[in-house]
Short mmCIF file of C-alpha atoms in Angstrom, two decimals:
data_model
loop_
_atom_site.label_atom_id
_atom_site.label_comp_id
_atom_site.label_asym_id
_atom_site.label_seq_id
_atom_site.Cartn_x
_atom_site.Cartn_y
_atom_site.Cartn_z
CA LYS A 9 10.99 -13.49 -4.15
CA GLN A 10 8.71 -11.16 -6.08
CA GLU A 11 10.23 -7.90 -7.29
CA VAL A 12 8.18 -5.07 -8.71
CA THR A 13 9.79 -2.37 -10.81
CA GLN A 14 8.17 0.83 -12.00
CA ILE A 15 9.48 2.91 -14.85
CA PRO A 16 9.92 5.81 -15.07
CA ALA A 17 10.61 6.92 -11.52
CA ALA A 18 9.39 10.39 -12.34
CA LEU A 19 7.49 11.93 -15.20
CA SER A 20 6.57 15.48 -16.04
CA VAL A 21 4.08 16.19 -18.82
CA PRO A 22 2.04 19.15 -20.03
CA GLU A 23 -1.65 19.16 -19.32
CA GLY A 24 -3.76 17.29 -21.85
CA GLU A 25 -1.17 14.76 -22.80
CA ASN A 26 -1.83 11.03 -22.76
CA LEU A 27 0.72 9.02 -20.81
CA VAL A 28 1.71 5.50 -19.88
CA LEU A 29 3.17 4.26 -16.64
CA ASN A 30 4.90 0.92 -16.57
CA CYS A 31 5.10 -1.82 -13.99
CA SER A 32 6.99 -5.09 -14.28
CA PHE A 33 7.13 -8.04 -11.90
CA THR A 34 9.41 -11.04 -11.78
CA ASP A 35 7.06 -13.81 -10.63
CA SER A 36 4.04 -14.37 -12.86
CA ALA A 37 2.19 -16.43 -10.25
CA ILE A 38 -0.01 -13.58 -9.17
CA TYR A 39 -3.55 -13.35 -7.89
CA ASN A 40 -4.09 -9.78 -8.91
CA LEU A 41 -2.36 -6.51 -9.64
CA GLN A 42 -3.52 -3.18 -8.32
CA TRP A 43 -2.71 0.40 -9.17
CA PHE A 44 -2.83 3.01 -6.45
CA ARG A 45 -2.43 6.73 -6.25
CA GLN A 46 -0.62 8.34 -3.35
CA ASP A 47 -0.72 12.06 -2.74
CA PRO A 48 2.13 13.63 -0.75
CA GLY A 49 1.94 12.72 2.93
CA LYS A 50 -1.28 10.82 2.46
CA GLY A 51 -2.52 7.27 2.14
CA LEU A 52 -3.32 5.12 -0.83
CA THR A 53 -6.27 5.49 -3.12
CA SER A 54 -7.09 2.39 -5.13
CA LEU A 55 -7.45 3.15 -8.84
CA LEU A 56 -7.80 -0.14 -10.63
CA LEU A 57 -7.61 -3.80 -9.69
CA ILE A 58 -6.92 -6.42 -12.32
CA GLN A 59 -7.44 -10.06 -11.51
CA SER A 60 -4.92 -12.51 -12.94
CA SER A 61 -7.51 -13.82 -15.41
CA GLN A 62 -8.22 -10.35 -16.79
CA ARG A 63 -6.40 -8.40 -19.47
CA GLU A 64 -7.46 -4.90 -18.60
CA GLN A 65 -9.64 -2.67 -16.48
CA THR A 66 -10.96 0.79 -17.20
CA SER A 67 -12.22 3.59 -15.01
CA GLY A 68 -12.89 6.97 -16.55
CA ARG A 69 -9.67 8.27 -18.07
CA LEU A 70 -7.66 5.40 -16.66
CA ASN A 71 -6.96 2.09 -18.32
CA ALA A 72 -4.77 -0.62 -16.84
CA SER A 73 -3.57 -3.64 -18.76
CA LEU A 74 -2.02 -6.84 -17.55
CA ASP A 75 0.19 -9.30 -19.39
CA LYS A 76 0.85 -11.90 -16.76
CA SER A 77 3.06 -14.12 -18.89
CA SER A 78 5.51 -11.33 -19.59
CA GLY A 79 5.22 -9.86 -16.11
CA ARG A 80 4.03 -6.45 -17.21
CA SER A 81 1.27 -4.00 -16.53
CA THR A 82 0.66 -0.53 -17.85
CA LEU A 83 -1.47 2.31 -16.57
CA TYR A 84 -2.71 4.60 -19.30
CA ILE A 85 -3.94 8.05 -18.36
CA ALA A 86 -5.80 9.93 -21.04
CA ALA A 87 -5.97 13.70 -21.29
CA SER A 88 -3.91 14.31 -18.18
CA GLN A 89 -4.91 17.06 -15.75
CA PRO A 90 -2.95 18.90 -13.02
CA GLY A 91 -5.07 17.05 -10.46
CA ASP A 92 -3.52 13.80 -11.69
CA SER A 93 -0.21 14.87 -10.17
CA ALA A 94 0.68 12.25 -7.58
CA THR A 95 2.78 9.14 -7.11
CA TYR A 96 1.36 6.04 -8.76
CA LEU A 97 2.08 2.70 -7.16
CA CYS A 98 1.79 -0.74 -8.63
CA ALA A 99 1.18 -3.64 -6.23
CA VAL A 100 1.21 -7.35 -6.93
CA ARG A 101 -0.55 -9.93 -4.82
CA PRO A 102 0.66 -13.51 -5.13
CA SER A 103 -1.51 -16.49 -5.88
CA GLY A 104 -1.89 -19.33 -3.43
CA GLY A 105 -3.75 -17.41 -0.74
CA TYR A 106 -0.71 -15.78 0.84
CA GLN A 107 -1.48 -12.14 1.26
CA LYS A 108 1.93 -10.48 1.14
CA VAL A 109 1.53 -7.75 -1.42
CA THR A 110 4.69 -6.46 -3.06
CA PHE A 111 4.74 -2.80 -4.02
CA GLY A 112 6.79 -0.98 -6.57
CA ILE A 113 8.55 2.19 -5.57
CA GLY A 114 6.19 4.26 -7.66
CA THR A 115 6.21 6.76 -10.48
CA LYS A 116 5.96 10.39 -9.46
CA LEU A 117 3.82 12.21 -11.99
CA GLN A 118 3.65 15.93 -12.42
CA VAL A 119 1.15 17.40 -14.86
CA ILE A 120 2.02 20.97 -15.74
CA PRO A 121 -0.85 23.39 -16.40
CA GLY B 18 -15.62 -0.62 -1.58
CA ALA B 19 -15.00 -1.38 2.07
CA VAL B 20 -13.63 1.38 4.28
CA VAL B 21 -10.57 1.14 6.49
CA SER B 22 -9.93 4.01 8.86
CA GLN B 23 -6.55 4.73 10.37
CA HIS B 24 -5.90 7.09 13.27
CA PRO B 25 -4.09 9.35 13.79
CA SER B 26 -3.13 10.60 10.34
CA ARG B 27 -0.13 12.44 11.72
CA VAL B 28 1.71 12.21 15.02
CA ILE B 29 4.84 13.79 16.42
CA CYS B 30 6.37 12.29 19.51
CA LYS B 31 9.47 12.64 21.59
CA SER B 32 12.25 10.10 21.40
CA GLY B 33 11.76 7.35 23.98
CA THR B 34 8.00 7.55 24.13
CA SER B 35 5.47 5.09 22.71
CA VAL B 36 2.90 5.76 20.02
CA LYS B 37 -0.23 3.79 19.21
CA ILE B 38 -1.78 3.70 15.76
CA GLU B 39 -5.27 2.34 15.20
CA CYS B 40 -6.64 0.60 12.15
CA ARG B 41 -10.38 0.03 11.96
CA SER B 42 -12.54 -1.70 9.40
CA LEU B 43 -15.67 0.43 9.41
CA ASP B 44 -18.21 -1.61 7.50
CA PHE B 45 -16.88 -5.13 7.57
CA GLN B 46 -15.22 -7.61 9.87
CA ALA B 47 -11.55 -8.20 9.22
CA THR B 48 -10.01 -11.39 10.50
CA THR B 49 -6.67 -10.36 9.04
CA MET B 50 -5.01 -6.97 8.90
CA PHE B 51 -1.62 -6.00 7.56
CA TRP B 52 0.81 -3.32 8.64
CA TYR B 53 3.18 -1.67 6.18
CA ARG B 54 5.94 0.89 6.53
CA GLN B 55 7.24 3.29 3.93
CA PHE B 56 10.52 5.14 4.25
CA PRO B 57 11.18 8.16 2.03
CA LYS B 58 11.82 7.22 -1.59
CA GLN B 59 11.28 3.55 -0.85
CA SER B 60 8.40 1.21 -1.54
CA LEU B 61 5.86 0.09 1.01
CA MET B 62 7.18 -2.88 2.95
CA LEU B 63 5.07 -5.36 4.86
CA MET B 64 5.92 -5.35 8.56
CA ALA B 65 3.51 -7.87 9.97
CA THR B 66 0.28 -9.75 9.49
CA SER B 67 -2.23 -9.36 12.27
CA ASN B 68 -4.78 -12.10 12.92
CA GLU B 69 -7.74 -11.56 15.19
CA GLY B 70 -7.33 -13.39 18.46
CA SER B 71 -3.82 -14.63 17.84
CA LYS B 72 -0.26 -13.38 17.71
CA ALA B 73 0.91 -11.35 14.77
CA THR B 74 3.31 -12.76 12.23
CA TYR B 75 6.28 -10.48 11.69
CA GLU B 76 8.37 -10.18 8.56
CA GLN B 77 12.07 -10.81 8.74
CA GLY B 78 13.97 -7.92 10.26
CA VAL B 79 10.99 -6.39 12.06
CA GLU B 80 11.39 -6.31 15.86
CA LYS B 81 8.24 -7.71 17.41
CA ASP B 82 9.07 -6.25 20.83
CA LYS B 83 9.39 -2.80 19.34
CA PHE B 84 6.35 -2.91 17.10
CA LEU B 85 3.56 -4.35 19.21
CA ILE B 86 0.49 -5.44 17.32
CA ASN B 87 -2.85 -6.19 18.94
CA HIS B 88 -5.86 -7.43 17.01
CA ALA B 89 -8.36 -7.86 19.81
CA SER B 90 -11.53 -7.54 17.76
CA LEU B 91 -12.71 -8.17 14.24
CA THR B 92 -12.73 -4.48 13.45
CA LEU B 93 -9.65 -3.12 15.19
CA SER B 94 -5.92 -3.70 15.04
CA THR B 95 -3.39 -1.48 16.78
CA LEU B 96 0.30 -0.96 16.16
CA THR B 97 2.31 0.44 19.06
CA VAL B 98 5.78 1.77 18.36
CA THR B 99 7.55 1.42 21.69
CA SER B 100 10.47 3.55 22.79
CA ALA B 101 10.37 5.39 19.50
CA HIS B 102 13.56 6.77 17.99
CA PRO B 103 14.07 9.20 15.12
CA GLU B 104 14.86 6.31 12.78
CA ASP B 105 11.32 5.02 13.37
CA SER B 106 9.99 8.13 11.66
CA SER B 107 8.11 6.79 8.69
CA PHE B 108 4.74 6.41 7.02
CA TYR B 109 2.77 3.50 8.48
CA ILE B 110 -0.25 2.11 6.67
CA CYS B 111 -2.60 -0.75 7.38
CA SER B 112 -4.86 -2.86 5.23
CA ALA B 113 -7.69 -5.20 6.10
CA ARG B 114 -9.04 -8.21 4.31
CA THR B 115 -12.77 -8.59 3.88
CA GLY B 116 -12.86 -12.37 4.11
CA GLY B 117 -10.83 -15.46 3.28
CA PRO B 118 -7.37 -15.68 1.76
CA ASN B 119 -8.42 -14.73 -1.73
CA THR B 120 -10.55 -11.73 -0.86
CA GLU B 121 -9.50 -8.18 -1.51
CA ALA B 122 -7.64 -6.10 1.03
CA PHE B 123 -8.45 -2.42 1.51
CA PHE B 124 -6.00 0.20 2.72
CA GLY B 125 -6.23 2.86 5.37
CA GLN B 126 -5.08 6.41 4.77
CA GLY B 127 -1.82 5.97 6.62
CA THR B 128 -0.10 7.58 9.61
CA ARG B 129 2.88 9.89 9.31
CA LEU B 130 5.03 9.36 12.40
CA THR B 131 7.76 11.84 13.23
CA VAL B 132 9.99 11.16 16.22
CA VAL B 133 11.93 14.18 17.47
#
């Protein structure tokens, strides 16, 4: 059974700081890994999707890396802004065509102006 | 990316009533949709997999008679919470797959259900 862990559970940083969010998973047989953002009381916004054959993906100030063999992914946020404040979720989709995505519990980020 | 629309975004209902949540794929046909539930301070958990034209597959521990899923067309799946109770209050979110088993799934914006 796949388990996804996100550390830290919560993070508070001053504006402008660079930060790293961590995600680890127990079963390396994955199809892809996806990072989402969830604002309070709202749905999910997809940030980055990394296929199992890829090492990293970048979008603007965001960079996500994947080390499948060690079961780890990181989300790097450069020059953080107050608007980045949200909960960041990591989700792992297994290989083999079965679609059950396993989510981590998330890291709640607060960027202080 | 493909767009999945979920409606309503928020709903408050009285205990004992039923609530229907819709999940629509707006610009693609979705043979498979997924329903998730998120309790406070917990991760999203898959409830069921909805296949167009056939019965849904429920995850262990999810009552199929309580959470009725209908996927009557390639663009619409509905989740009906029957005889809702306060413990059913949660965040429900759907996702839809654009094609075969290895295609990407896109998520709706979620529905916040509060049962009073």
